[in-house]
Amino acid sequence: MQDITHWLNRHHTDGVNLALDELLYYQGKTAMLDLKPRKTIQSKLAGTYLAKTRGRGMEFDEARHYQPGDDIRAIDWRVTARTGKTHTKLYREEKERPIFVLTDLSASMHFGTRFVFKSVQAAHLSALIAWAARKRGDRIGGLIYNQSEHLEYKPMTRQKAVLSLLNGLLRLHPQQTEQPAQISFAESCARMRRMAHPGSLIFLISDFSQFDEQARQHLFQLSRHCELVAYPISDPFEHELPQVRVPQDVSITDGNRTRSLTLGETTTAQTYKERHQQQLEHIHTQLRQCRCQVLPISAGLSLEQQLGGKL
């Protein structure tokens, strides 16, 4: 308990609510993430990543023998003088890669049993990605949604873009228990398809409890032109039941249905663990089939403890 309190104080959070201080905290933790592209950048705009095509960019690639049709302005006179044969310079074109964060703050994310709510962990991770993108000079945009509202942010490079995204997290985080679910994960993926340009890097942060066939189709289409990284957020309770010394009956609910479980009963605990493990593995398999890199995150530990960042 003391260890959890230490981490909560360190992150300026109570684990349930969301405040600006805990999101600003990750500005100094960007070393925990590596945002280097794993796919060829497809954007046609100038930027900070080197494309495999050669042309008149900002980054020198190599010198080769002059060929008819080469631009005479690209002649490398030093190499030409040294070798006695005309050489021309080749450059690697620089192209940029916008980064998008899709953050799920819907009702199922407002749950936690050990460290923070899944929604709080999702907001922390979104903030970390945004600060890391700004440090690298990437344009950062995003889509944040809860059960009744969504916010869209076009990619920008200034710090204002990060702060706008953080304010969006703060605005949509409070749980609206009286509001029926109106926005689905699939709808948010469809919106992301309209927002993201080819070559974008898209982070998906959710518990994927609403991951259905429609959402799978949207993600598969996105993966044809973008790089997708999925962070499934889960709570330790979703993996196995808590251990107790004396068996006891408890009631659990998803807001609509209620059922009873007996804690401390071996058969019940094993069945629960196997069923939920199969469910989580199914979600991860579906995401990988959509060409997503899958990196599970627990709401029961700090991001530093999981991502191995410098403390």
Tab-separated table of C-alpha atoms in Angstrom:
chain	number	residue	atom	x	y	z
A	1	MET	CA	0.000	0.000	0.000
A	2	GLN	CA	2.848	2.381	0.796
A	3	ASP	CA	4.419	1.651	-2.600
A	4	ILE	CA	1.162	2.534	-4.401
A	5	THR	CA	0.831	5.737	-2.385
A	6	HIS	CA	4.412	6.650	-3.325
A	7	TRP	CA	3.687	6.272	-7.041
A	8	LEU	CA	0.384	8.145	-6.793
A	9	ASN	CA	2.096	11.070	-5.089
A	10	ARG	CA	4.927	10.969	-7.610
A	11	HIS	CA	2.447	11.286	-10.463
A	12	HIS	CA	0.330	13.970	-8.762
A	13	THR	CA	-2.787	11.794	-9.055
A	14	ASP	CA	-5.375	10.123	-6.878
A	15	GLY	CA	-5.849	7.401	-9.496
A	16	VAL	CA	-9.482	8.265	-10.176
A	17	ASN	CA	-9.663	11.896	-11.262
A	18	LEU	CA	-7.506	13.663	-13.848
A	19	ALA	CA	-5.572	16.909	-13.403
A	20	LEU	CA	-3.236	18.927	-15.609
A	21	ASP	CA	-0.212	18.451	-13.310
A	22	GLU	CA	-0.148	14.691	-13.851
A	23	LEU	CA	-0.195	15.164	-17.631
A	24	LEU	CA	2.545	17.809	-17.563
A	25	TYR	CA	4.633	15.343	-15.532
A	26	TYR	CA	5.344	13.291	-18.667
A	27	GLN	CA	7.059	16.174	-20.435
A	28	GLY	CA	10.239	15.017	-18.718
A	29	LYS	CA	9.679	11.305	-19.392
A	30	THR	CA	9.888	11.173	-23.188
A	31	ALA	CA	12.908	8.829	-23.104
A	32	MET	CA	10.493	6.026	-22.288
A	33	LEU	CA	9.205	5.967	-25.882
A	34	ASP	CA	10.934	5.347	-29.204
A	35	LEU	CA	8.930	6.962	-31.997
A	36	LYS	CA	11.224	5.989	-34.856
A	37	PRO	CA	9.190	4.834	-37.880
A	38	ARG	CA	9.089	1.116	-38.678
A	39	LYS	CA	7.571	1.622	-42.126
A	40	THR	CA	8.566	3.690	-45.151
A	41	ILE	CA	7.247	7.238	-44.785
A	42	GLN	CA	4.682	7.963	-47.501
A	43	SER	CA	3.863	11.612	-46.903
A	44	LYS	CA	4.858	14.023	-49.677
A	45	LEU	CA	5.476	16.935	-47.336
A	46	ALA	CA	8.884	18.012	-46.098
A	47	GLY	CA	9.715	16.863	-42.601
A	48	THR	CA	12.168	15.131	-40.313
A	49	TYR	CA	12.321	11.527	-41.598
A	50	LEU	CA	14.419	10.219	-44.468
A	51	ALA	CA	12.610	8.514	-47.318
A	52	LYS	CA	14.135	5.721	-49.384
A	53	THR	CA	13.596	7.630	-52.628
A	54	ARG	CA	16.462	9.808	-53.801
A	55	GLY	CA	16.034	13.393	-54.889
A	56	ARG	CA	16.783	17.005	-54.081
A	57	GLY	CA	16.209	16.952	-50.327
A	58	MET	CA	18.133	18.345	-47.391
A	59	GLU	CA	20.122	15.232	-46.469
A	60	PHE	CA	23.159	14.175	-48.576
A	61	ASP	CA	23.102	10.459	-49.449
A	62	GLU	CA	26.003	9.653	-51.816
A	63	ALA	CA	27.944	10.717	-54.913
A	64	ARG	CA	27.906	8.716	-58.142
A	65	HIS	CA	29.108	9.124	-61.737
A	66	TYR	CA	27.279	11.820	-63.651
A	67	GLN	CA	24.597	10.474	-65.995
A	68	PRO	CA	22.894	12.264	-68.918
A	69	GLY	CA	19.847	14.102	-67.588
A	70	ASP	CA	21.278	14.760	-64.110
A	71	ASP	CA	20.886	18.287	-62.794
A	72	ILE	CA	24.222	20.086	-63.323
A	73	ARG	CA	23.560	22.031	-60.106
A	74	ALA	CA	24.067	18.767	-58.211
A	75	ILE	CA	27.580	18.123	-59.569
A	76	ASP	CA	30.012	17.333	-56.754
A	77	TRP	CA	33.013	19.402	-57.869
A	78	ARG	CA	35.301	18.167	-55.103
A	79	VAL	CA	34.857	14.503	-56.005
A	80	THR	CA	35.027	15.405	-59.696
A	81	ALA	CA	38.359	17.201	-59.206
A	82	ARG	CA	39.760	14.381	-57.064
A	83	THR	CA	38.813	11.540	-59.426
A	84	GLY	CA	38.969	13.276	-62.767
A	85	LYS	CA	35.476	12.039	-63.589
A	86	THR	CA	32.252	13.982	-63.227
A	87	HIS	CA	30.220	13.006	-60.166
A	88	THR	CA	26.805	14.197	-59.009
A	89	LYS	CA	25.352	14.376	-55.516
A	90	LEU	CA	22.311	12.361	-54.495
A	91	TYR	CA	20.087	13.300	-51.592
A	92	ARG	CA	17.519	11.499	-49.520
A	93	GLU	CA	14.281	13.407	-49.453
A	94	GLU	CA	12.959	14.284	-46.051
A	95	LYS	CA	9.330	13.445	-45.386
A	96	GLU	CA	7.284	13.988	-42.284
A	97	ARG	CA	5.107	11.578	-40.355
A	98	PRO	CA	2.102	12.970	-38.501
A	99	ILE	CA	1.300	11.212	-35.234
A	100	PHE	CA	-2.261	10.614	-34.058
A	101	VAL	CA	-3.490	9.385	-30.686
A	102	LEU	CA	-6.923	7.789	-30.435
A	103	THR	CA	-7.874	7.793	-26.741
A	104	ASP	CA	-10.867	5.877	-25.390
A	105	LEU	CA	-12.411	7.474	-22.281
A	106	SER	CA	-15.750	5.646	-22.511
A	107	ALA	CA	-17.583	4.092	-19.562
A	108	SER	CA	-15.690	0.766	-19.497
A	109	MET	CA	-12.423	2.649	-19.050
A	110	HIS	CA	-13.572	4.157	-15.733
A	111	PHE	CA	-12.515	1.134	-13.738
A	112	GLY	CA	-9.530	0.314	-11.584
A	113	THR	CA	-8.702	-1.780	-8.524
A	114	ARG	CA	-5.030	-1.347	-7.720
A	115	PHE	CA	-3.223	1.770	-8.996
A	116	VAL	CA	-5.242	4.016	-11.330
A	117	PHE	CA	-8.387	3.813	-13.428
A	118	LYS	CA	-7.853	2.519	-16.955
A	119	SER	CA	-9.046	5.923	-18.201
A	120	VAL	CA	-6.382	7.710	-16.125
A	121	GLN	CA	-3.663	5.388	-17.438
A	122	ALA	CA	-4.901	6.017	-20.990
A	123	ALA	CA	-4.655	9.769	-20.442
A	124	HIS	CA	-1.142	9.427	-18.973
A	125	LEU	CA	0.000	7.365	-21.949
A	126	SER	CA	-1.575	9.818	-24.403
A	127	ALA	CA	0.276	12.678	-22.722
A	128	LEU	CA	3.570	10.780	-22.865
A	129	ILE	CA	3.152	10.117	-26.595
A	130	ALA	CA	2.249	13.751	-27.270
A	131	TRP	CA	5.288	15.105	-25.397
A	132	ALA	CA	7.590	12.572	-27.092
A	133	ALA	CA	6.264	13.571	-30.521
A	134	ARG	CA	6.817	17.248	-29.780
A	135	LYS	CA	10.383	16.586	-28.682
A	136	ARG	CA	11.128	14.843	-32.001
A	137	GLY	CA	9.493	17.629	-33.984
A	138	ASP	CA	6.586	15.474	-35.194
A	139	ARG	CA	3.180	16.935	-35.842
A	140	ILE	CA	0.764	15.619	-33.220
A	141	GLY	CA	-2.996	15.255	-33.553
A	142	GLY	CA	-5.620	13.091	-32.007
A	143	LEU	CA	-9.134	11.915	-31.431
A	144	ILE	CA	-10.517	11.652	-27.890
A	145	TYR	CA	-13.944	10.255	-27.113
A	146	ASN	CA	-16.168	9.184	-24.266
A	147	GLN	CA	-19.619	7.621	-24.441
A	148	SER	CA	-21.334	10.818	-25.633
A	149	GLU	CA	-18.791	13.192	-27.189
A	150	HIS	CA	-15.655	13.242	-29.283
A	151	LEU	CA	-12.928	15.821	-29.927
A	152	GLU	CA	-10.715	15.918	-33.025
A	153	TYR	CA	-7.331	17.639	-33.259
A	154	LYS	CA	-5.546	18.211	-36.544
A	155	PRO	CA	-1.770	17.574	-36.429
A	156	MET	CA	0.388	20.554	-35.459
A	157	THR	CA	4.000	20.881	-34.339
A	158	ARG	CA	3.789	23.621	-31.720
A	159	GLN	CA	3.523	23.058	-27.986
A	160	LYS	CA	0.043	24.487	-28.301
A	161	ALA	CA	-0.952	21.261	-30.073
A	162	VAL	CA	0.126	19.186	-27.073
A	163	LEU	CA	-1.635	21.441	-24.587
A	164	SER	CA	-4.823	21.363	-26.668
A	165	LEU	CA	-4.731	17.576	-26.606
A	166	LEU	CA	-4.174	17.537	-22.840
A	167	ASN	CA	-7.067	19.925	-22.280
A	168	GLY	CA	-9.236	17.618	-24.370
A	169	LEU	CA	-8.351	14.711	-22.110
A	170	LEU	CA	-9.307	16.778	-19.069
A	171	ARG	CA	-12.567	17.858	-20.649
A	172	LEU	CA	-13.810	14.389	-21.617
A	173	HIS	CA	-12.446	12.377	-18.712
A	174	PRO	CA	-15.196	12.972	-16.110
A	175	GLN	CA	-17.578	10.015	-16.281
A	176	GLN	CA	-21.087	10.852	-17.463
A	177	THR	CA	-23.048	8.056	-15.807
A	178	GLU	CA	-26.450	9.404	-16.814
A	179	GLN	CA	-25.579	9.547	-20.508
A	180	PRO	CA	-26.332	6.430	-22.627
A	181	ALA	CA	-23.534	5.274	-24.907
A	182	GLN	CA	-23.778	7.110	-28.218
A	183	ILE	CA	-20.243	6.818	-29.620
A	184	SER	CA	-18.645	3.454	-30.354
A	185	PHE	CA	-15.043	2.428	-30.882
A	186	ALA	CA	-15.896	1.541	-34.492
A	187	GLU	CA	-17.241	5.052	-35.118
A	188	SER	CA	-14.055	6.544	-33.689
A	189	CYS	CA	-11.951	4.347	-35.985
A	190	ALA	CA	-14.037	5.540	-38.937
A	191	ARG	CA	-13.344	9.145	-37.949
A	192	MET	CA	-9.651	8.369	-37.695
A	193	ARG	CA	-9.692	7.005	-41.242
A	194	ARG	CA	-10.916	10.402	-42.428
A	195	MET	CA	-8.339	12.296	-40.370
A	196	ALA	CA	-5.138	10.302	-40.933
A	197	HIS	CA	-3.073	10.749	-44.092
A	198	PRO	CA	-0.917	7.977	-45.601
A	199	GLY	CA	2.316	7.584	-43.664
A	200	SER	CA	0.827	8.559	-40.313
A	201	LEU	CA	1.662	6.784	-37.070
A	202	ILE	CA	-1.503	6.045	-35.102
A	203	PHE	CA	-1.609	5.048	-31.439
A	204	LEU	CA	-4.789	3.293	-30.283
A	205	ILE	CA	-5.334	3.484	-26.517
A	206	SER	CA	-8.348	1.574	-25.236
A	207	ASP	CA	-9.472	-1.547	-23.402
A	208	PHE	CA	-10.982	-2.615	-26.769
A	209	SER	CA	-14.107	-3.889	-25.022
A	210	GLN	CA	-16.104	-2.599	-28.021
A	211	PHE	CA	-13.770	-4.091	-30.619
A	212	ASP	CA	-16.117	-5.618	-33.209
A	213	GLU	CA	-16.018	-6.600	-36.868
A	214	GLN	CA	-16.778	-3.081	-38.030
A	215	ALA	CA	-13.885	-1.670	-36.017
A	216	ARG	CA	-11.624	-4.437	-37.322
A	217	GLN	CA	-12.417	-3.480	-40.922
A	218	HIS	CA	-11.641	0.181	-40.265
A	219	LEU	CA	-8.298	-0.668	-38.628
A	220	PHE	CA	-7.352	-3.035	-41.432
A	221	GLN	CA	-7.963	-0.294	-43.997
A	222	LEU	CA	-5.937	2.166	-41.905
A	223	SER	CA	-3.034	-0.283	-41.677
A	224	ARG	CA	-2.691	-0.349	-45.465
A	225	HIS	CA	-1.233	3.167	-45.440
A	226	CYS	CA	-0.406	3.922	-41.798
A	227	GLU	CA	1.556	2.381	-38.953
A	228	LEU	CA	-0.673	1.256	-36.077
A	229	VAL	CA	0.361	0.718	-32.465
A	230	ALA	CA	-2.305	-0.623	-30.093
A	231	TYR	CA	-2.038	-0.226	-26.333
A	232	PRO	CA	-4.706	-2.465	-24.751
A	233	ILE	CA	-5.281	-1.121	-21.229
A	234	SER	CA	-6.391	-3.660	-18.625
A	235	ASP	CA	-6.786	-3.856	-14.864
A	236	PRO	CA	-5.332	-6.715	-12.764
A	237	PHE	CA	-8.887	-7.676	-11.753
A	238	GLU	CA	-9.599	-8.423	-15.430
A	239	HIS	CA	-6.877	-11.085	-15.405
A	240	GLU	CA	-7.654	-12.878	-12.178
A	241	LEU	CA	-9.756	-12.567	-9.040
A	242	PRO	CA	-8.147	-11.137	-5.897
A	243	GLN	CA	-6.955	-13.671	-3.351
A	244	VAL	CA	-8.669	-13.768	0.046
A	245	ARG	CA	-8.100	-15.875	3.145
A	246	VAL	CA	-11.774	-16.482	3.890
A	247	PRO	CA	-14.198	-17.301	1.015
A	248	GLN	CA	-16.782	-14.571	0.502
A	249	ASP	CA	-19.527	-13.725	-1.982
A	250	VAL	CA	-19.311	-10.451	-3.895
A	251	SER	CA	-21.530	-8.804	-6.505
A	252	ILE	CA	-20.103	-7.315	-9.694
A	253	THR	CA	-21.833	-5.267	-12.383
A	254	ASP	CA	-21.090	-3.714	-15.758
A	255	GLY	CA	-23.758	-1.084	-15.190
A	256	ASN	CA	-26.477	-3.178	-16.798
A	257	ARG	CA	-26.107	-6.705	-15.478
A	258	THR	CA	-25.199	-7.919	-12.001
A	259	ARG	CA	-23.849	-11.291	-10.987
A	260	SER	CA	-22.302	-12.896	-7.914
A	261	LEU	CA	-18.844	-14.430	-7.526
A	262	THR	CA	-17.296	-16.355	-4.683
A	263	LEU	CA	-13.806	-15.134	-3.865
A	264	GLY	CA	-11.450	-17.670	-2.376
A	265	GLU	CA	-12.935	-20.600	-4.301
A	266	THR	CA	-10.260	-22.345	-6.395
A	267	THR	CA	-12.522	-23.605	-9.181
A	268	THR	CA	-14.230	-20.234	-9.618
A	269	ALA	CA	-10.880	-18.404	-9.662
A	270	GLN	CA	-9.401	-20.757	-12.271
A	271	THR	CA	-12.471	-20.587	-14.520
A	272	TYR	CA	-12.531	-16.788	-14.266
A	273	LYS	CA	-8.819	-16.525	-15.106
A	274	GLU	CA	-9.016	-18.856	-18.114
A	275	ARG	CA	-12.133	-17.191	-19.534
A	276	HIS	CA	-10.733	-13.681	-19.291
A	277	GLN	CA	-7.323	-14.763	-20.606
A	278	GLN	CA	-9.002	-16.223	-23.680
A	279	GLN	CA	-10.945	-13.001	-24.166
A	280	LEU	CA	-7.826	-10.836	-23.932
A	281	GLU	CA	-5.851	-13.119	-26.251
A	282	HIS	CA	-8.683	-12.997	-28.780
A	283	ILE	CA	-8.585	-9.180	-28.787
A	284	HIS	CA	-4.805	-9.147	-29.197
A	285	THR	CA	-4.998	-11.671	-32.054
A	286	GLN	CA	-7.631	-9.592	-33.839
A	287	LEU	CA	-5.473	-6.483	-33.479
A	288	ARG	CA	-2.423	-8.256	-34.880
A	289	GLN	CA	-4.502	-9.416	-37.839
A	290	CYS	CA	-5.134	-5.720	-38.461
A	291	ARG	CA	-1.333	-5.282	-38.644
A	292	CYS	CA	-1.189	-3.528	-35.287
A	293	GLN	CA	1.818	-3.703	-33.043
A	294	VAL	CA	0.244	-4.772	-29.732
A	295	LEU	CA	1.776	-3.487	-26.483
A	296	PRO	CA	-0.413	-4.321	-23.448
A	297	ILE	CA	-0.432	-1.843	-20.561
A	298	SER	CA	-1.682	-2.481	-17.034
A	299	ALA	CA	-3.571	0.071	-14.966
A	300	GLY	CA	-2.104	-1.611	-11.903
A	301	LEU	CA	1.427	-0.239	-12.369
A	302	SER	CA	2.974	3.097	-13.324
A	303	LEU	CA	4.142	3.650	-16.898
A	304	GLU	CA	7.740	3.897	-15.668
A	305	GLN	CA	7.519	0.422	-14.158
A	306	GLN	CA	6.249	-0.979	-17.457
A	307	LEU	CA	8.099	0.999	-20.114
A	308	GLY	CA	11.443	0.953	-18.355
A	309	GLY	CA	12.030	4.687	-18.472
A	310	LYS	CA	14.649	6.465	-16.442
A	311	LEU	CA	13.267	7.500	-13.066
